[in-house]
Amino acid sequence: MQRLAPALRQDNVPLDLISLIKTVLAATKEISFRVSQAHLGGLMGSTLDENIQGEVQKQLDVVANQLIKDVLLESGFVKAISSEEEDTSVPGDENGHFIVSFDPLDGSSNIDINSLIGTIFSIHEAPKDMAADDPDIFKQAGNKQVCAGYVLYGPSTMLVMTTGSGTHFYVLDRTHGGYLLVERNVQIPEETQEFAINMSNQRFWQAPMQDYIADLLKGDQGPRGKNFNMRWIAAMVGDVHRVLTRGGIFTYPADNRNAEKPYKLRLMYEANPMSFLIEQAGGLSMTSEGRIMDIEPTSIHQRVEVILGSKKEVEACLGYYK
């Protein structure tokens, strides 16, 4: 098994980007420890505050956000950061070469039940002609990412990352404190019999998604001619990790519960990095109207429809929208 830095050098990753990645991962090691000790360290439960999304913050959300924020801003590599837990972007070093978007603790509703949670991050090169305190610095499509990944805090702490040369799996080796490469160039099976969706929202979906899921539920007696299993972890990192590991389709479609918020997932620090990972593993990551990574962002906290996973199954789903 290879250590992180040699594995990245094998993919011809520039030294300054390697240094930034190692900085991000230093924070995730601390988060992993804090998560494992949360019951003992008084970090369970919610705060009295809401984030910019209108969501009640868990205590670990706040801790994880501060850890990543501090290490990035102190590193000198980063011109600005944006986070799910910050109202707007936060300026860093004017001479920093990169900008970083992150969800410090995805799936935080799972914290209190000791289920899967994780950290998602996305790295772009910083525009040289824009100031560090200008939020518009983040208005870059996902196809311009130079690195994306997540760290899953499960039975083992696992890093899944791409720098554009395939999607690789790493595991945190606690004996020496570093991430070790355990699987290179992960490939998602093109076909699947698993789907992940929040079925409680079914009555709010658009007709094409209603029809697609209905046909899956008909199993081998329906038009698809095979039985499907449903899996739902309620943390994007967990559901996407399952797709990367054994195939499947994950979707959080548009719904009509709130006309002002038809989408759930955030483009910059959820959909874009996951799309980069999925595409590098041979899958598709789309909205019902096109490729997620081609979307030109309009705001840091922009939300988007997500349909991703095994190539042929995503294509089958999109066929219902034609």
XYZ file of N, CA and C in Angstrom, residues 36-247:
636
model
N -15.162 10.269 16.989
C -15.103 9.016 17.745
C -15.227 9.251 19.250
N -14.900 10.466 19.695
C -14.929 10.775 21.129
C -16.102 11.675 21.513
N -17.034 11.912 20.571
C -18.082 12.914 20.795
C -18.927 12.623 22.032
N -19.281 11.361 22.242
C -20.092 11.026 23.414
C -19.331 11.282 24.711
N -18.015 11.133 24.649
C -17.199 11.301 25.854
C -16.765 12.737 26.070
N -16.788 13.530 24.980
C -16.274 14.893 25.066
C -17.330 15.966 25.128
N -18.594 15.576 25.302
C -19.665 16.563 25.422
C -19.991 17.285 24.138
N -19.792 16.619 22.997
C -20.039 17.266 21.701
C -21.271 16.727 20.985
N -22.121 16.006 21.696
C -23.337 15.505 21.078
C -24.424 16.579 21.104
N -25.424 16.406 20.235
C -26.578 17.300 20.250
C -26.376 18.551 19.427
N -27.392 19.410 19.459
C -27.444 20.601 18.618
C -27.045 21.845 19.398
N -26.678 22.886 18.650
C -26.466 24.203 19.241
C -27.803 24.939 19.229
N -27.791 26.170 19.635
C -29.006 26.989 19.584
C -29.070 27.808 18.306
N -28.118 27.573 17.391
C -28.007 28.396 16.196
C -28.413 27.642 14.947
N -28.719 28.417 13.887
C -28.942 27.879 12.555
C -27.856 28.396 11.630
N -27.492 27.591 10.616
C -26.544 28.076 9.614
C -27.275 28.861 8.534
N -26.538 29.300 7.511
C -27.112 30.116 6.452
C -28.205 29.370 5.700
N -28.186 28.030 5.770
C -29.192 27.215 5.083
C -30.513 27.161 5.858
N -30.524 27.710 7.088
C -31.711 27.581 7.925
C -31.780 26.258 8.648
N -30.642 25.547 8.712
C -30.590 24.243 9.377
C -29.960 24.392 10.758
N -30.539 23.697 11.728
C -29.988 23.734 13.080
C -28.616 23.062 13.080
N -27.631 23.752 13.641
C -26.266 23.225 13.651
C -26.055 22.249 14.801
N -25.403 21.142 14.488
C -24.933 20.235 15.527
C -23.626 20.783 16.091
N -23.315 20.432 17.325
C -22.066 20.903 17.922
C -20.855 20.453 17.100
N -20.912 19.219 16.573
C -19.792 18.730 15.765
C -19.687 19.461 14.427
N -20.825 19.966 13.888
C -20.775 20.801 12.680
C -19.864 22.005 12.914
N -20.088 22.660 14.035
C -19.349 23.882 14.357
C -17.870 23.577 14.578
N -17.589 22.500 15.304
C -16.200 22.122 15.571
C -15.475 21.764 14.284
N -16.103 20.943 13.445
C -15.479 20.514 12.191
C -15.233 21.701 11.274
N -16.206 22.602 11.193
C -16.038 23.787 10.345
C -14.859 24.631 10.803
N -14.742 24.831 12.103
C -13.667 25.678 12.627
C -12.299 25.034 12.412
N -12.220 23.715 12.569
C -10.952 23.017 12.364
C -10.456 23.187 10.926
N -11.351 22.933 9.958
C -10.949 23.045 8.547
C -10.644 24.492 8.195
N -11.490 25.380 8.647
C -11.302 26.809 8.374
C -9.949 27.292 8.888
N -9.608 26.936 10.098
C -8.356 27.403 10.702
C -7.136 26.887 9.946
N -7.101 25.584 9.655
C -5.903 25.043 9.014
C -5.739 25.584 7.599
N -6.844 25.792 6.900
C -6.748 26.304 5.536
C -6.288 27.758 5.511
N -6.878 28.584 6.368
C -6.536 30.002 6.357
C -5.123 30.262 6.876
N -4.618 29.354 7.715
C -3.264 29.512 8.241
C -2.201 28.946 7.302
N -2.630 28.202 6.275
C -1.681 27.468 5.432
C -0.900 28.337 4.459
N -1.508 29.437 4.011
C -0.885 30.270 2.986
C -1.153 29.794 1.569
N -1.766 28.609 1.412
C -2.050 28.056 0.085
C -3.377 28.548 -0.485
N -4.234 29.092 0.388
C -5.629 29.307 0.017
C -5.959 30.799 -0.047
N -6.547 31.191 -1.169
C -6.944 32.586 -1.354
C -8.272 32.881 -0.666
N -9.167 31.895 -0.643
C -10.462 32.058 0.025
C -11.081 30.688 0.244
N -12.014 30.632 1.180
C -12.755 29.398 1.426
C -14.253 29.704 1.421
N -15.042 28.681 1.143
C -16.489 28.766 1.331
C -16.940 27.471 1.993
N -17.912 27.584 2.877
C -18.362 26.431 3.659
C -19.871 26.468 3.809
N -20.459 25.295 3.983
C -21.892 25.223 4.252
C -22.248 25.988 5.517
N -21.316 26.082 6.447
C -21.606 26.693 7.741
C -21.262 28.182 7.797
N -20.771 28.758 6.696
C -20.418 30.179 6.667
C -21.424 30.940 5.803
N -21.798 32.146 6.229
C -22.771 32.942 5.476
C -22.271 33.289 4.088
N -21.003 33.626 3.990
C -20.402 33.981 2.713
C -18.971 33.462 2.686
N -18.236 33.777 1.622
C -16.855 33.298 1.549
C -15.987 34.007 2.587
N -14.878 33.357 2.926
C -13.942 33.918 3.907
C -12.595 34.104 3.219
N -12.051 35.331 3.199
C -10.777 35.567 2.514
C -9.609 34.940 3.247
N -8.605 34.525 2.479
C -7.380 33.987 3.043
C -6.196 34.820 2.600
N -5.191 34.181 2.021
C -3.981 34.847 1.563
C -4.189 35.362 0.143
N -3.979 36.646 -0.079
C -4.164 37.236 -1.416
C -3.316 36.537 -2.467
N -2.214 35.949 -2.052
C -1.325 35.264 -2.995
C -1.561 33.750 -3.060
N -2.607 33.290 -2.376
C -2.909 31.870 -2.406
C -3.283 31.411 -3.804
N -2.886 30.201 -4.158
C -3.110 29.674 -5.509
C -4.440 28.952 -5.667
N -5.140 28.683 -4.543
C -6.325 27.843 -4.622
C -7.483 28.431 -3.813
N -8.703 27.998 -4.167
C -9.876 28.249 -3.341
C -10.483 26.891 -2.990
N -11.062 26.789 -1.809
C -11.593 25.516 -1.316
C -13.027 25.710 -0.838
N -13.919 24.849 -1.315
C -15.297 24.787 -0.826
C -15.459 23.476 -0.066
N -16.206 23.495 1.029
C -16.344 22.256 1.794
C -17.635 22.207 2.608
N -18.095 20.996 2.798
C -19.150 20.682 3.757
C -18.438 19.977 4.904
N -18.272 20.647 6.032
C -17.417 20.093 7.093
C -17.926 18.782 7.670
N -19.254 18.605 7.748
C -19.787 17.370 8.313
C -21.122 17.040 7.643
N -21.021 16.362 6.510
C -22.205 15.951 5.767
C -22.933 14.839 6.521
N -24.274 14.922 6.523
C -25.062 13.897 7.205
C -25.107 14.068 8.705
N -25.038 15.313 9.174
C -24.922 15.519 10.617
C -26.161 15.074 11.392
N -27.277 14.859 10.683
C -28.446 14.290 11.380
C -28.171 12.866 11.848
N -27.113 12.243 11.308
C -26.735 10.885 11.718
C -25.851 10.843 12.958
N -25.381 11.993 13.410
C -24.432 12.026 14.527
C -24.997 11.348 15.765
N -26.220 11.723 16.119
C -26.788 11.246 17.375
C -27.131 9.767 17.354
N -27.167 9.142 16.158
C -27.445 7.704 16.092
C -26.191 6.917 15.716
N -25.027 7.579 15.748
C -23.751 6.911 15.504
C -23.717 6.239 14.130
N -24.244 6.944 13.132
C -24.256 6.419 11.769
C -23.289 7.229 10.901
N -23.241 6.908 9.597
C -22.218 7.470 8.721
C -22.334 8.982 8.542
N -21.198 9.651 8.625
C -21.064 11.073 8.335
C -19.734 11.271 7.623
N -19.504 12.476 7.087
C -18.249 12.689 6.386
C -17.994 14.140 6.057
N -16.811 14.410 5.559
C -16.383 15.738 5.111
C -16.218 15.705 3.600
N -16.805 16.682 2.903
C -16.691 16.785 1.443
C -15.915 18.056 1.112
N -14.997 17.972 0.128
C -14.239 19.172 -0.246
C -14.031 19.250 -1.753
N -13.876 20.476 -2.227
C -13.677 20.762 -3.649
C -12.631 21.861 -3.769
N -11.663 21.669 -4.675
C -10.570 22.632 -4.839
C -10.531 23.139 -6.287
N -10.501 24.459 -6.434
C -10.295 25.121 -7.723
C -9.031 25.971 -7.640
N -8.461 26.278 -8.786
C -7.404 27.285 -8.827
C -8.026 28.656 -8.606
N -7.317 29.526 -7.906
C -7.828 30.861 -7.609
C -7.555 31.813 -8.772
N -8.560 32.550 -9.229
C -8.328 33.567 -10.259
C -7.347 34.626 -9.737
N -6.353 34.950 -10.536
C -5.330 35.904 -10.096
C -5.826 37.342 -10.110
N -6.842 37.625 -10.918
C -7.284 39.007 -11.099
C -8.466 39.384 -10.214
N -8.777 38.565 -9.210
C -9.889 38.853 -8.300
C -9.392 38.902 -6.865
N -10.013 39.766 -6.065
C -9.603 39.930 -4.673
C -10.059 38.743 -3.833
N -9.321 38.458 -2.776
C -9.630 37.322 -1.904
C -10.978 37.474 -1.220
N -11.418 38.713 -1.012
C -12.694 38.925 -0.311
C -13.879 39.067 -1.252
N -13.698 38.746 -2.520
C -14.789 38.815 -3.490
C -15.442 37.434 -3.610
N -16.699 37.266 -3.156
C -17.348 35.948 -3.227
C -17.463 35.406 -4.650
N -17.426 36.299 -5.641
C -17.543 35.851 -7.027
C -16.354 35.000 -7.472
N -15.318 34.966 -6.665
C -14.154 34.128 -6.960
C -14.552 32.652 -7.063
N -15.681 32.315 -6.435
C -16.134 30.921 -6.415
C -17.062 30.569 -7.568
N -17.363 31.515 -8.415
C -18.282 31.245 -9.528
C -17.546 30.564 -10.679
N -17.142 29.328 -10.420
C -16.460 28.496 -11.404
C -17.196 27.169 -11.522
N -17.363 26.707 -12.735
C -18.044 25.432 -12.955
C -17.242 24.280 -12.372
N -17.915 23.185 -12.090
C -17.266 22.009 -11.521
C -16.234 21.390 -12.433
N -16.361 21.633 -13.752
C -15.380 21.054 -14.678
C -14.010 21.699 -14.563
N -13.892 22.738 -13.723
C -12.601 23.381 -13.494
C -11.957 22.942 -12.173
N -12.565 21.994 -11.487
C -11.974 21.504 -10.237
C -10.626 20.839 -10.518
N -9.678 21.057 -9.616
C -8.384 20.380 -9.725
C -8.283 19.224 -8.735
N -9.203 19.180 -7.786
C -9.235 18.088 -6.813
C -10.604 18.077 -6.153
N -11.095 16.890 -5.857
C -12.333 16.751 -5.095
C -12.260 15.465 -4.297
N -12.943 15.458 -3.172
C -12.926 14.242 -2.374
C -13.837 14.321 -1.174
N -13.907 13.215 -0.470
C -14.598 13.201 0.812
C -13.871 12.248 1.745
N -14.051 12.483 3.033
C -13.549 11.575 4.065
C -14.763 11.032 4.788
N -14.895 9.712 4.790
C -16.029 9.035 5.401
C -15.615 8.517 6.775
N -16.340 8.962 7.804
C -16.037 8.536 9.169
C -16.940 7.349 9.508
N -16.460 6.154 9.210
C -17.211 4.929 9.441
C -16.406 3.966 10.279
N -16.607 2.653 10.083
C -15.788 1.666 10.800
C -14.295 1.912 10.606
N -13.928 2.355 9.395
C -12.591 2.917 9.174
C -12.789 4.324 8.644
N -11.776 5.174 8.786
C -11.834 6.510 8.207
C -11.244 6.419 6.804
N -12.092 6.655 5.801
C -11.691 6.433 4.415
C -11.730 7.729 3.620
N -10.675 7.965 2.858
C -10.582 9.098 1.942
C -10.852 8.601 0.528
N -11.761 9.270 -0.164
C -12.026 9.004 -1.580
C -11.737 10.298 -2.321
N -10.819 10.257 -3.283
C -10.324 11.504 -3.862
C -9.942 11.331 -5.327
N -10.084 12.431 -6.078
C -9.584 12.474 -7.447
C -8.890 13.811 -7.692
N -7.853 13.754 -8.503
C -7.209 14.967 -9.009
C -7.287 14.984 -10.537
N -8.225 14.196 -11.075
C -8.422 14.136 -12.513
C -7.748 12.959 -13.185
N -7.135 12.077 -12.400
C -6.486 10.871 -12.939
C -7.076 9.620 -12.305
N -8.396 9.580 -12.212
C -9.080 8.452 -11.608
C -9.500 8.730 -10.181
N -10.440 7.936 -9.716
C -10.929 8.028 -8.336
C -10.283 6.926 -7.518
N -9.627 7.315 -6.416
C -8.855 6.378 -5.614
C -9.391 6.321 -4.180
N -9.258 5.144 -3.554
C -9.637 4.945 -2.151
C -8.385 4.894 -1.279
N -8.432 5.615 -0.166
C -7.375 5.586 0.841
C -8.017 5.301 2.199
N -7.257 4.681 3.094
C -7.730 4.434 4.450
C -6.731 5.027 5.441
N -7.263 5.657 6.484
C -6.399 6.234 7.520
C -5.822 5.114 8.382
N -4.507 4.995 8.349
C -3.797 4.017 9.181
C -3.446 4.693 10.502
N -4.136 4.318 11.544
C -3.947 5.001 12.832
C -2.629 4.632 13.498
N -1.938 3.612 12.996
C -0.654 3.253 13.599
C 0.419 4.281 13.289
N 0.323 4.927 12.123
C 1.305 5.979 11.825
C 0.652 7.309 11.473
N -0.692 7.346 11.435
C -1.399 8.610 11.277
C -1.516 9.124 9.866
N -1.291 8.271 8.870
C -1.371 8.724 7.484
C -2.390 7.934 6.685
N -2.797 8.507 5.550
C -3.711 7.820 4.647
C -2.913 6.944 3.680
N -3.355 5.691 3.528
C -2.698 4.743 2.640
C -3.630 4.395 1.480
N -3.079 4.352 0.272
C -3.839 3.991 -0.916
C -4.201 2.510 -0.854
N -5.498 2.197 -0.961
C -5.929 0.801 -0.917
C -6.584 0.351 -2.219
N -7.043 1.287 -3.043
C -7.627 0.907 -4.331
C -7.490 2.077 -5.303
N -6.865 1.804 -6.436
C -6.642 2.836 -7.459
C -7.638 2.641 -8.609
N -8.087 3.769 -9.154
C -8.962 3.760 -10.337
C -10.212 2.896 -10.138
N -10.962 3.243 -9.121
C -12.241 2.583 -8.859
C -13.167 2.771 -10.059
N -13.885 1.736 -10.440
C -14.827 1.806 -11.557
C -16.221 1.365 -11.099
N -17.215 2.173 -11.432
C -18.599 1.868 -11.074
C -19.203 0.945 -12.129
N -19.817 -0.172 -11.728
C -20.509 -1.018 -12.706
C -21.543 -0.202 -13.488
N -21.648 -0.442 -14.793
C -22.562 0.349 -15.625
C -24.024 0.036 -15.331
N -24.307 -1.175 -14.878
C -25.678 -1.571 -14.589
C -25.826 -1.862 -13.101
N -27.064 -1.762 -12.608
C -27.285 -1.915 -11.173
C -28.699 -2.384 -10.897
N -28.932 -2.832 -9.678
C -30.267 -3.149 -9.200
C -30.511 -2.529 -7.822
N -29.799 -1.414 -7.559
C -29.973 -0.674 -6.308
C -30.241 0.793 -6.599
N -31.138 1.370 -5.828
C -31.382 2.802 -5.946
C -31.465 3.417 -4.558
N -31.106 4.697 -4.467
C -31.140 5.444 -3.212
C -31.901 6.742 -3.432
N -32.985 6.902 -2.709
C -33.810 8.102 -2.806
C -34.621 8.222 -1.525
N -34.959 9.443 -1.138
C -35.773 9.674 0.052
C -37.242 9.494 -0.324
N -37.768 8.294 -0.112
C -39.124 7.960 -0.556
C -40.201 8.768 0.154
N -39.878 9.357 1.291
C -40.891 10.141 2.001
C -41.298 11.385 1.222
N -40.479 11.770 0.235
C -40.787 12.953 -0.580
C -41.516 12.608 -1.877
N -41.901 11.367 -2.030
C -42.424 10.901 -3.312
C -43.567 11.759 -3.850
N -44.478 12.168 -3.002
C -45.646 12.912 -3.465
C -45.304 14.298 -4.018
N -44.070 14.757 -3.754
C -43.660 16.085 -4.206
C -42.849 16.062 -5.502
N -42.460 14.880 -5.986
C -41.587 14.803 -7.154
C -42.317 15.180 -8.437
N -41.526 15.512 -9.440
C -42.068 15.722 -10.775
C -42.509 14.369 -11.343
N -43.410 14.412 -12.319
C -43.985 13.194 -12.892
C -42.934 12.221 -13.437
N -41.873 12.684 -14.149
C -40.888 11.720 -14.669
C -40.215 10.886 -13.580
N -39.862 11.520 -12.450
C -39.244 10.768 -11.370
C -40.262 9.847 -10.698
N -41.491 10.303 -10.558
C -42.554 9.438 -10.026
C -42.663 8.168 -10.866
N -42.688 8.351 -12.192
C -42.859 7.211 -13.096
C -41.647 6.273 -13.057
N -40.449 6.855 -13.002
C -39.219 6.051 -12.966
C -39.181 5.163 -11.728
N -39.396 5.761 -10.556
C -39.344 4.990 -9.314
C -40.469 3.952 -9.278
N -41.629 4.307 -9.781
C -42.743 3.361 -9.822
C -42.374 2.117 -10.628
N -41.677 2.326 -11.731
C -41.268 1.182 -12.552
C -40.207 0.335 -11.850
N -39.313 0.980 -11.095
C -38.330 0.205 -10.327
C -39.034 -0.678 -9.294
N -40.057 -0.126 -8.658
C -40.754 -0.851 -7.597
C -41.575 -2.020 -8.137
N -41.890 -1.996 -9.410
C -42.635 -3.110 -10.019
C -41.742 -4.332 -10.223
N -40.434 -4.134 -10.127
C -39.500 -5.249 -10.179
C -39.574 -6.053 -11.453
N -39.416 -7.366 -11.326
C -39.369 -8.215 -12.520
C -40.732 -8.367 -13.190
N -41.776 -7.848 -12.553
C -43.105 -7.855 -13.174
C -43.373 -6.578 -13.971
N -42.439 -5.625 -13.905
C -42.626 -4.345 -14.577
C -41.784 -4.214 -15.832
N -41.754 -3.025 -16.412
C -41.050 -2.806 -17.678
C -39.537 -2.984 -17.594
N -38.949 -2.877 -16.381
C -37.499 -3.039 -16.256
C -37.096 -4.505 -16.239
N -38.012 -5.386 -15.878
C -37.757 -6.817 -15.941
C -36.769 -7.342 -14.916
N -36.542 -6.605 -13.837
C -35.654 -7.084 -12.777
C -36.014 -6.408 -11.467
N -35.685 -7.063 -10.372
C -35.987 -6.526 -9.048
C -34.907 -5.550 -8.595
N -35.327 -4.475 -7.931
C -34.419 -3.474 -7.389
C -34.541 -3.429 -5.874
N -33.421 -3.178 -5.207
C -33.402 -2.919 -3.768
C -33.200 -1.433 -3.527
N -33.831 -0.895 -2.480
C -33.625 0.495 -2.110
C -32.721 0.583 -0.897
N -31.761 1.512 -0.936
C -30.874 1.783 0.192
C -30.873 3.283 0.434
N -30.881 3.713 1.699
C -30.898 5.148 1.997
C -30.216 5.375 3.334
N -29.071 6.073 3.310
C -28.283 6.307 4.520
C -28.566 7.679 5.128
N -29.124 8.599 4.311
C -29.417 9.970 4.755
C -28.149 10.776 5.001
N -27.071 10.394 4.344
C -25.843 11.187 4.278
C -25.278 10.974 2.879
N -25.100 12.046 2.139
C -24.657 11.897 0.755
C -23.344 11.130 0.664
N -22.438 11.362 1.604
C -21.156 10.652 1.567
C -21.350 9.141 1.641
N -22.282 8.693 2.462
C -22.522 7.266 2.598
C -23.170 6.667 1.363
N -24.175 7.359 0.820
C -24.871 6.842 -0.354
C -23.975 6.862 -1.592
N -23.184 7.908 -1.762
C -22.264 7.962 -2.895
C -21.157 6.927 -2.741
N -20.705 6.704 -1.509
C -19.658 5.702 -1.307
C -20.144 4.304 -1.690
N -21.392 4.014 -1.364
C -21.946 2.725 -1.773
C -21.984 2.609 -3.298
N -22.380 3.678 -3.979
C -22.410 3.679 -5.446
C -21.011 3.434 -6.007
N -20.008 4.110 -5.461
C -18.637 3.930 -5.934
C -18.123 2.518 -5.655
N -18.581 1.933 -4.574
C -18.085 0.621 -4.166
C -18.725 -0.521 -4.943
N -20.050 -0.432 -5.185
C -20.725 -1.575 -5.816
C -21.779 -1.189 -6.850
N -21.819 0.094 -7.232
C -22.790 0.533 -8.221
C -24.092 0.964 -7.586
